[in-house]
mmCIF file of C-alpha atoms in Angstrom:
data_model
loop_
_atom_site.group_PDB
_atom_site.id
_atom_site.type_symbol
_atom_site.label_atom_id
_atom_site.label_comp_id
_atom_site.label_asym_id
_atom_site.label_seq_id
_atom_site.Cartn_x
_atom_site.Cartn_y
_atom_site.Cartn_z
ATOM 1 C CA UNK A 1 17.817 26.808 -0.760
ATOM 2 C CA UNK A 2 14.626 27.858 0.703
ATOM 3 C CA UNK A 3 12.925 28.084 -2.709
ATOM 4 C CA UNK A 4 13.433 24.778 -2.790
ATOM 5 C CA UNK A 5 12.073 23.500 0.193
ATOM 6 C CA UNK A 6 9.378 25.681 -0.516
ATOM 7 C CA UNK A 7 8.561 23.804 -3.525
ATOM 8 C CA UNK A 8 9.444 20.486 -1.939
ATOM 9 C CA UNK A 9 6.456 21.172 0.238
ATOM 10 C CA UNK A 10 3.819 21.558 -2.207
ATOM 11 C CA UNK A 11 5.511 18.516 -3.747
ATOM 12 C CA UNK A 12 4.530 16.582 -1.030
ATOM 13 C CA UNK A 13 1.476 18.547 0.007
ATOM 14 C CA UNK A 14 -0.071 17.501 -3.669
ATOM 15 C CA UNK A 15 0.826 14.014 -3.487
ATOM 16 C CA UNK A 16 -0.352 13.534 -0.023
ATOM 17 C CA UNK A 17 -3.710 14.980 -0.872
ATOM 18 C CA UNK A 18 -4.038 13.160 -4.026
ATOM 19 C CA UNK A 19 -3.493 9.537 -1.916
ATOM 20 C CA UNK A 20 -5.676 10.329 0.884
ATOM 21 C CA UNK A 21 -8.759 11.806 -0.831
ATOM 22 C CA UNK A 22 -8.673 8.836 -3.578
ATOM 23 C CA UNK A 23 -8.175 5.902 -0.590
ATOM 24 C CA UNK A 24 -11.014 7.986 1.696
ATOM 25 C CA UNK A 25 -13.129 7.990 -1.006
ATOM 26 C CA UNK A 26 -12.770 4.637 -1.692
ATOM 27 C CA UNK A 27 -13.191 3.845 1.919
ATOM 28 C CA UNK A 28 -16.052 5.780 1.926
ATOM 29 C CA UNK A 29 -17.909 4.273 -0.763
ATOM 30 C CA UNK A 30 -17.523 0.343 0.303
ATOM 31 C CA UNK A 31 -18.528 1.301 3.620
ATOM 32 C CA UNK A 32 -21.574 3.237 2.710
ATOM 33 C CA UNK A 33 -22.239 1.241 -0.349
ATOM 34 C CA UNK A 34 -23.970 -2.170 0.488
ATOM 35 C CA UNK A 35 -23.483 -3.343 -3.209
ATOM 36 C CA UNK A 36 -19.807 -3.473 -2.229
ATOM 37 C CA UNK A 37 -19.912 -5.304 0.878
ATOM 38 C CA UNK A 38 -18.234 -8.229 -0.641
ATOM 39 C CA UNK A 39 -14.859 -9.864 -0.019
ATOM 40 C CA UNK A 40 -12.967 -8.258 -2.995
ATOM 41 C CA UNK A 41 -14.115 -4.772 -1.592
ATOM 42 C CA UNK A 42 -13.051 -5.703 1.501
ATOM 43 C CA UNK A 43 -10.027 -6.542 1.204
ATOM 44 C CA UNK A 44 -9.692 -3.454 -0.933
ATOM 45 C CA UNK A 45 -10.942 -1.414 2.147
ATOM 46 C CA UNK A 46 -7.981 -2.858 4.019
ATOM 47 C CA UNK A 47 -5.385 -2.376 1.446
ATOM 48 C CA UNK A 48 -7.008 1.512 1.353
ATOM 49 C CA UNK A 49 -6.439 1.623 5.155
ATOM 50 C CA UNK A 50 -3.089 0.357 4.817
ATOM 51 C CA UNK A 51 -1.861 2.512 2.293
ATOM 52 C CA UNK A 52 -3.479 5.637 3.218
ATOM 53 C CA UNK A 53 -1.296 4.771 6.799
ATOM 54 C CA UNK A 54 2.327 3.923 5.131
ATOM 55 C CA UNK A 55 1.971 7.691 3.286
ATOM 56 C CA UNK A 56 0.634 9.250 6.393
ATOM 57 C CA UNK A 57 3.619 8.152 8.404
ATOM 58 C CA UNK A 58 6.126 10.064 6.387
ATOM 59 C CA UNK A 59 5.036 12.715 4.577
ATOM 60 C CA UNK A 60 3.638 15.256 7.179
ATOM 61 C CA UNK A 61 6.794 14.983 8.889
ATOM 62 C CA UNK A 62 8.486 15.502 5.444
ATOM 63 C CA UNK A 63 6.302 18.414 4.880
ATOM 64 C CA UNK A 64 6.427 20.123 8.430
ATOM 65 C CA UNK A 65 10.832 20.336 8.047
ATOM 66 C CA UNK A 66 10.878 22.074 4.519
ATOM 67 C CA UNK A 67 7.862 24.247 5.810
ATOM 68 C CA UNK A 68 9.670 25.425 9.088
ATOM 69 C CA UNK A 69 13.462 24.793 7.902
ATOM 70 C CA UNK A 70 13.904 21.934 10.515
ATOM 71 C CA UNK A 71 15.571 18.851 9.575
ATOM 72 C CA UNK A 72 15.176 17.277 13.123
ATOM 73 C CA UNK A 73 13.276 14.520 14.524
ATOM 74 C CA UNK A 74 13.596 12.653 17.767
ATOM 75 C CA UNK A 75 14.890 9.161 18.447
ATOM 76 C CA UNK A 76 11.307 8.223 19.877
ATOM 77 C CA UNK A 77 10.331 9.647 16.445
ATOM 78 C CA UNK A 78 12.090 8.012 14.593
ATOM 79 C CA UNK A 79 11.529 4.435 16.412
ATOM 80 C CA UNK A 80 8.040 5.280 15.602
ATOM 81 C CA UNK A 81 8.111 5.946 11.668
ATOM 82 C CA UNK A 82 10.152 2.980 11.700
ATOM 83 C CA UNK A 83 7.710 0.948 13.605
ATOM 84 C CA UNK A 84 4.638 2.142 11.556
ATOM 85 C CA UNK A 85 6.150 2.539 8.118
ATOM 86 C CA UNK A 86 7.022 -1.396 8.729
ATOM 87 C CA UNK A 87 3.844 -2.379 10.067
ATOM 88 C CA UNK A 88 1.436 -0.609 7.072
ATOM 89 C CA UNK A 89 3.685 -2.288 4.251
ATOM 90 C CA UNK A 90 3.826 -5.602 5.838
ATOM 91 C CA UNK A 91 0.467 -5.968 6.124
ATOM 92 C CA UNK A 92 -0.521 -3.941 2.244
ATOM 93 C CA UNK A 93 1.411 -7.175 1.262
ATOM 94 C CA UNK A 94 -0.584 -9.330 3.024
ATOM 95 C CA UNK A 95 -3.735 -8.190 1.612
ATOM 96 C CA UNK A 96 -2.476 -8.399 -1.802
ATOM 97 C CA UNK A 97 -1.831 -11.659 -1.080
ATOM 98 C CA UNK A 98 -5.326 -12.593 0.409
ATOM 99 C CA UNK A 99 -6.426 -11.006 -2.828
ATOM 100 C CA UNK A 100 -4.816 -13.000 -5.256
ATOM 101 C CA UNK A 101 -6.382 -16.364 -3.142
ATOM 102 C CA UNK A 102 -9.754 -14.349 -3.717
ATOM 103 C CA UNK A 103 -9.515 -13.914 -7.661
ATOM 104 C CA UNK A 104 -8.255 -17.320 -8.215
ATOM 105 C CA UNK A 105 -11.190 -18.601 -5.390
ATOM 106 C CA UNK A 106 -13.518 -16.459 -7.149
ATOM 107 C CA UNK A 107 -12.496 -17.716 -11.509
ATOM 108 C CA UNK A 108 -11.201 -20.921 -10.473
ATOM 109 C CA UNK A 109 -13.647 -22.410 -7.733
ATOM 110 C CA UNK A 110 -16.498 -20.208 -8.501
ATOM 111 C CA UNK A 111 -19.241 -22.709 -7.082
ATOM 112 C CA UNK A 112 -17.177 -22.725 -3.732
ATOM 113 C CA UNK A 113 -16.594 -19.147 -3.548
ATOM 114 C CA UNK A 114 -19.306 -18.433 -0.835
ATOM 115 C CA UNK A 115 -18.163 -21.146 1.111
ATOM 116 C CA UNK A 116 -14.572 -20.666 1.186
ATOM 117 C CA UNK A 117 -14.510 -16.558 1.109
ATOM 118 C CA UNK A 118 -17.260 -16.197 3.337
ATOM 119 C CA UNK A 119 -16.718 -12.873 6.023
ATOM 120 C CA UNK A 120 -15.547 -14.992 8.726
ATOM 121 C CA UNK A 121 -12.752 -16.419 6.587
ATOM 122 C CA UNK A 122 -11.995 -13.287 5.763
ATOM 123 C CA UNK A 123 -11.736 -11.307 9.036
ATOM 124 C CA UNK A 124 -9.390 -13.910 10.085
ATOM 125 C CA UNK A 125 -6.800 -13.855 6.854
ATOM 126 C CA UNK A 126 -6.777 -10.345 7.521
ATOM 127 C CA UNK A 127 -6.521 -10.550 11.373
ATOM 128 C CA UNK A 128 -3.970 -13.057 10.788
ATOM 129 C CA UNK A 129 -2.005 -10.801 8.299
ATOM 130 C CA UNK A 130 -2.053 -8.116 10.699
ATOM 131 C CA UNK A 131 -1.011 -9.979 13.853
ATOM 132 C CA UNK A 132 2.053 -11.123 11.524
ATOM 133 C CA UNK A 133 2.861 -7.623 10.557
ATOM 134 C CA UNK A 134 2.621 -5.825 13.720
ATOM 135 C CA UNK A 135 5.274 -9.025 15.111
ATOM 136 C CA UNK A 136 7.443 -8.640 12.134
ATOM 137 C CA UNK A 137 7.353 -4.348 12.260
ATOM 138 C CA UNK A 138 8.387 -5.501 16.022
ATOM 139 C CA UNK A 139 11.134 -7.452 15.402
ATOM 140 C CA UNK A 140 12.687 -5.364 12.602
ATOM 141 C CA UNK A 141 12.538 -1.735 14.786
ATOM 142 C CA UNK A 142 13.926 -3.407 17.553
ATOM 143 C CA UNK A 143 16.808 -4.895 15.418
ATOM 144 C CA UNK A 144 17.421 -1.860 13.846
ATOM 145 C CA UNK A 145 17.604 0.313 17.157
ATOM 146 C CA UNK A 146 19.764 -2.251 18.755
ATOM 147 C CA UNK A 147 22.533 -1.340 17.550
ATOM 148 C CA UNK A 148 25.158 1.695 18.177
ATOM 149 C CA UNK A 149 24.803 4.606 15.967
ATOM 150 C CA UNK A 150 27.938 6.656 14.995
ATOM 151 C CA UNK A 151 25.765 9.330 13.178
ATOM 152 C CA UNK A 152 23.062 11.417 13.736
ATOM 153 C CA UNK A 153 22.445 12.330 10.272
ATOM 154 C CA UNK A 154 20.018 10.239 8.311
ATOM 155 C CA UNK A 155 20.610 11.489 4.239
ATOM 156 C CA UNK A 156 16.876 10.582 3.641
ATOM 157 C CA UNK A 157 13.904 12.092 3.655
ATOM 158 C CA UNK A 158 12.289 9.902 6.876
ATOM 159 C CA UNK A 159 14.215 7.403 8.888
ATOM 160 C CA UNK A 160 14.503 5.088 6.441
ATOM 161 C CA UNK A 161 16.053 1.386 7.993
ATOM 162 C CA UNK A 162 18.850 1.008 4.626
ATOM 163 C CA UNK A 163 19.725 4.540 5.988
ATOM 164 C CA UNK A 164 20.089 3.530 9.742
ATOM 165 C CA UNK A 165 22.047 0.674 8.916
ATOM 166 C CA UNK A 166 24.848 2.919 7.257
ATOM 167 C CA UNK A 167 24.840 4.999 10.194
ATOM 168 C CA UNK A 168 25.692 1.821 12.415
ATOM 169 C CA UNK A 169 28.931 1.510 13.957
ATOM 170 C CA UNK A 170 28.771 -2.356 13.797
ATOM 171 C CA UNK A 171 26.829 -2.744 10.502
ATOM 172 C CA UNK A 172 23.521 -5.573 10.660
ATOM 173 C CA UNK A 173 23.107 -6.958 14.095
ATOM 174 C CA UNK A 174 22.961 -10.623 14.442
ATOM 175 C CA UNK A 175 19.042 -9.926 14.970
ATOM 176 C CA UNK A 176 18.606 -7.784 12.509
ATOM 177 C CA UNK A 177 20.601 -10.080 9.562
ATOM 178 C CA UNK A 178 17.715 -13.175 11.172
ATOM 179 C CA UNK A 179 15.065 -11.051 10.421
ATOM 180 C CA UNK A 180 16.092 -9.906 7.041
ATOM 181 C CA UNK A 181 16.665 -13.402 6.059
ATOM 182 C CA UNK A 182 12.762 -14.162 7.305
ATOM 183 C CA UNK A 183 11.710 -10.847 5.298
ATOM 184 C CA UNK A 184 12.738 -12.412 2.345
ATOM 185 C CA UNK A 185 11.477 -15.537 2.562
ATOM 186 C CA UNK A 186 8.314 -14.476 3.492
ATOM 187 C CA UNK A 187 8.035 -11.775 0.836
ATOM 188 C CA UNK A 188 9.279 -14.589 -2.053
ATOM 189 C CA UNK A 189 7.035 -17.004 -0.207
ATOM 190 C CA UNK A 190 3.867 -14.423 -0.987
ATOM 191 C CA UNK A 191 5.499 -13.683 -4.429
ATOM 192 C CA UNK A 192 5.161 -17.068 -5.419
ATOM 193 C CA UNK A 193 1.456 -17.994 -4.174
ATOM 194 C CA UNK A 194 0.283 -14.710 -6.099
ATOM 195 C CA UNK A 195 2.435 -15.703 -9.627
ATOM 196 C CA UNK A 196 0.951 -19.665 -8.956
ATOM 197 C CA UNK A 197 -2.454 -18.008 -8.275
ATOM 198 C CA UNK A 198 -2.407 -16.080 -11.397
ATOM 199 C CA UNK A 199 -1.053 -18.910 -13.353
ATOM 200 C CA UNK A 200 -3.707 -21.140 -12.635
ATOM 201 C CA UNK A 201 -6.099 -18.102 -13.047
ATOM 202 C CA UNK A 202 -5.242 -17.374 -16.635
ATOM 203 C CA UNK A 203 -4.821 -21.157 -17.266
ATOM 204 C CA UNK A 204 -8.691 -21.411 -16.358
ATOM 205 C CA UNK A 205 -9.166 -17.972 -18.304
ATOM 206 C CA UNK A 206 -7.981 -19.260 -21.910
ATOM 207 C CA UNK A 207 -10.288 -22.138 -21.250
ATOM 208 C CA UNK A 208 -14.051 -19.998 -21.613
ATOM 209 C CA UNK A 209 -15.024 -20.369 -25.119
ATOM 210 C CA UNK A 210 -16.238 -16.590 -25.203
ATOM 211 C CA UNK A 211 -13.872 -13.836 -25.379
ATOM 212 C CA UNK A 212 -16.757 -11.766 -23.487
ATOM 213 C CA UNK A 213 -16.224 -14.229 -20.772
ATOM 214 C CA UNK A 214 -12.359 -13.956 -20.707
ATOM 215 C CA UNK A 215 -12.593 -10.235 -20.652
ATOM 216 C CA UNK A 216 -15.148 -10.114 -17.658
ATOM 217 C CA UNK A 217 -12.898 -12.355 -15.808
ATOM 218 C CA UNK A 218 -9.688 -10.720 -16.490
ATOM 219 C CA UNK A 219 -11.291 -7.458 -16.028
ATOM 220 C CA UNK A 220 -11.655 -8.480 -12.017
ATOM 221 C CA UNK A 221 -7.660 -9.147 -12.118
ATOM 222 C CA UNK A 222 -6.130 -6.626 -14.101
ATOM 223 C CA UNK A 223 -6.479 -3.879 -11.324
ATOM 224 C CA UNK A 224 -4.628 -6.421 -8.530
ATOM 225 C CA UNK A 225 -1.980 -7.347 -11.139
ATOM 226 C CA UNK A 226 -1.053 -3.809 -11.818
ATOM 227 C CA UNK A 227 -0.424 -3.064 -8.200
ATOM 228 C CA UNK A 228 1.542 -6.191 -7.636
ATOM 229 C CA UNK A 229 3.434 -5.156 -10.973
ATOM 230 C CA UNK A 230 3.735 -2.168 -9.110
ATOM 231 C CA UNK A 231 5.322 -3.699 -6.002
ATOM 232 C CA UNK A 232 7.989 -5.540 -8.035
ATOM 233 C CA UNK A 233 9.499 -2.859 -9.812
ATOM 234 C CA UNK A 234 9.353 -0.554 -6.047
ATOM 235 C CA UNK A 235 11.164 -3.468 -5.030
ATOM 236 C CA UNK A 236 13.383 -3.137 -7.784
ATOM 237 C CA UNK A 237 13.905 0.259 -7.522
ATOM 238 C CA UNK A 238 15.069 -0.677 -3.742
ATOM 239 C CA UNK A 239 17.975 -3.025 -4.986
ATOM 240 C CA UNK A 240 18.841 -0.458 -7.557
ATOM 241 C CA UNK A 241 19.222 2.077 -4.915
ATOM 242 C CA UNK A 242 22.221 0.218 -3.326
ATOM 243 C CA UNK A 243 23.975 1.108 -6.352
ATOM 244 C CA UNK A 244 23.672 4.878 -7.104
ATOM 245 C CA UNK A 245 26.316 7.104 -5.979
ATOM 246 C CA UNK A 246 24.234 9.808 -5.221
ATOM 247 C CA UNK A 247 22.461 11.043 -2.512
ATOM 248 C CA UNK A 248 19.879 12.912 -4.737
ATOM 249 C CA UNK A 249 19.180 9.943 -6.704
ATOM 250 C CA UNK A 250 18.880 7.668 -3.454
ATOM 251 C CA UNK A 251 16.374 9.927 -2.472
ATOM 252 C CA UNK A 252 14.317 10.386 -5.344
ATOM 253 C CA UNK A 253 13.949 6.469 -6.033
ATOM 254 C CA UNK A 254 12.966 6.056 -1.902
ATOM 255 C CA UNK A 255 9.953 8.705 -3.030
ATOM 256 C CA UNK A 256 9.376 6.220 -5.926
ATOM 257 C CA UNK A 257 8.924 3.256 -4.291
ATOM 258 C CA UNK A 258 7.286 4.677 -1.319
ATOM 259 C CA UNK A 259 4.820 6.873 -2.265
ATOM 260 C CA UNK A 260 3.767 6.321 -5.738
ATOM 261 C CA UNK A 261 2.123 2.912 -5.341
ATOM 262 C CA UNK A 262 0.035 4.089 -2.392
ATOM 263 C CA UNK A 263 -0.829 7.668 -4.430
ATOM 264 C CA UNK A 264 -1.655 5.261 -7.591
ATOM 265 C CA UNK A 265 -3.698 2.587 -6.006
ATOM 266 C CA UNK A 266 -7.451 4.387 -5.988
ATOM 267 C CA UNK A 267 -6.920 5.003 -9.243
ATOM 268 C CA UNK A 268 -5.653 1.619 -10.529
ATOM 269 C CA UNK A 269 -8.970 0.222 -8.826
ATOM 270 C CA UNK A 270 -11.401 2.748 -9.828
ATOM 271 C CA UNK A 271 -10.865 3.918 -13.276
ATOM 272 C CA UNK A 272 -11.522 -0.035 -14.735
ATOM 273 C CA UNK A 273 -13.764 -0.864 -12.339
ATOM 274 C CA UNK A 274 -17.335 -0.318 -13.276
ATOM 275 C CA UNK A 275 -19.085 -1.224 -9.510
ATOM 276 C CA UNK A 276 -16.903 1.115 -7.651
ATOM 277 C CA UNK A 277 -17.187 4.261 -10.728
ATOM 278 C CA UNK A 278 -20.828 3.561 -9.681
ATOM 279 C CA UNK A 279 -20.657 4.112 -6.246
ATOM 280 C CA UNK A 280 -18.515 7.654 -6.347
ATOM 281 C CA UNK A 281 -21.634 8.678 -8.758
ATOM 282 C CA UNK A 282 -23.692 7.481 -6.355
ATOM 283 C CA UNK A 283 -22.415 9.451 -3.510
ATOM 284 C CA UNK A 284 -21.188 12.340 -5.836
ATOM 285 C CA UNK A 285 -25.324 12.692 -6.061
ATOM 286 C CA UNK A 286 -26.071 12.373 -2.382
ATOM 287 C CA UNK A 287 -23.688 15.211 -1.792
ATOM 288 C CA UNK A 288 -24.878 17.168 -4.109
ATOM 289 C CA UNK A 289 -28.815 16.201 -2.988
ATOM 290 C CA UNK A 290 -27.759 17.119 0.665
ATOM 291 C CA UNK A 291 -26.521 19.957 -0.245
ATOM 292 C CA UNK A 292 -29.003 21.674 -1.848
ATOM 293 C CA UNK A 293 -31.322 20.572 0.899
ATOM 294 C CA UNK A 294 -29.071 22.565 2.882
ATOM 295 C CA UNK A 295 -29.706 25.681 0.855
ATOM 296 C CA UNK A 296 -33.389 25.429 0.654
ATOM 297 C CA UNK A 297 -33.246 25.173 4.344
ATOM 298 C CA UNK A 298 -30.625 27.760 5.415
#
């Protein structure tokens, strides 16, 4: 119905604007602001760069078929949201990881902190992160794409890999099952350091005599442990997708997982956090400053 896809366009149109004004604006802010040049804000650049990238390589596409009634895309296309879609996750998750090492640095080691999360350490976790995720988007597009294809109809709303599989005549490739296998053990490998980071975290936490002290040191946390709350129940919602019998459903829960977190993420980060709530004001008033200088001048 074209209603429909009318409406499914502003769907997508709001929630793409809402993600990328909240992660420029965030992006904005710790590179103007020079109170936020600081690991933690870096790393929260990154995971705004990251996210902002994962949304951006789906939902114009989405957008542009149920504007113009066109639900095709090329194979180079598709090898590239794929590719990118891969890449941007992989390496949100390593930054979430590199996070968690710089909370429990930060609470934990606190008299080491400069020392170990200095901006040379952390260019190269984050350099490092990326390297890994542009090899593992590598391996996991060409595994996909080596296989046969029966179908040319992807029930999805962007070339999802799940999807792709189905439409396989021979099912997971030998290379695709190896990479799967080091997906997951690298994902449960990260998922474990964060939970041990955190444990060790709060374990240091209950210790402070003051609750004034516990609550300024949680209050660093609780914005990180909401997103990676976040990322377990998208990754939830991905097993739980295996077992719904509708298409409808399947797509709904792949808009879940993959756009919420990255449309939710400036928020989590900004509404708790005093520094960056700041910083918008701050910047709020230099746009409004520059603007007015604008009118007396014009």
């Amino acid at each position: 119905m074209r209603e429909l896809q009318i409406l499914s366009f502003f769907v997508f149109l709001s929630f793409y604007l809402t993600a990328s004004i909240g992660h420029l604006l965030i992006i904005t802010v710790v590179a103007v602001d020079s109170h936020l040049h600081t690991p933690m804000y870096y790393l929260l650049f990154n995971l705004a760069m990251s996210d902002i990238g994962s949304i951006s390589v789906m939902v114009p596409k989405a957008m542009a078929m149920s504007l113009k009634n066109d639900r095709s895309i090329t194979y180079a296309g598709c090898v590239a949201q794929v590719f990118f879609f891969v890449f941007f996750s992989a390496s949100g998750y390593s930054v979430l990881t590199i996070m968690a090492h710089d909370r429990y640095v930060a609470i934990c080691h606190p008299l080491h902190y400069e020392r170990i999360m200095h901006k040379g350490a952390c260019l190269q976790m984050v350099a490092i992160g990326l390297i890994a995720s542009l090899i593992y988007a590598t391996l996991h597009t060409c595994g996909t794409f080596g296989n046969t294809f029966c179908s040319n109809i992807v029930n999805q709303f962007f070339c999802e890999i799940p999807q792709l599989i189905k439409l396989s005549c021979s099912g997971f490739s030998i290379m695709e099952t190896g990479v799967l296998i080091l997906s997951f053990s690298i994902a449960l490998g990260c998922l474990i350091f964060i939970i041990r980071s955190y444990v060790q975290i709060f374990v240091v936490v209950l210790r402070i005599p003051s609750s004034q002290g516990q609550k300024k040191a949680l209050s660093t946390c609780v914005p990180h442990l909401t997103v990676v709350i976040m990322l377990i129940a998208s990754g939830v919602l991905v097993h739980a997708r295996f077992t719904a019998d509708s298409s409808n459903l399947d797509i709904v829960l792949s808009m879940v997982y993959t756009i919420i977190p990255p449309m939710s993420n400036p928020f989590i980060y900004s509404v708790r956090n005093k520094e960056v709530k700041t910083a918008l004001r701050n910047l709020l008033h230099v746009a409004i400053s520059y603007k007015n200088i604008l009118k007396v001048v014009l």
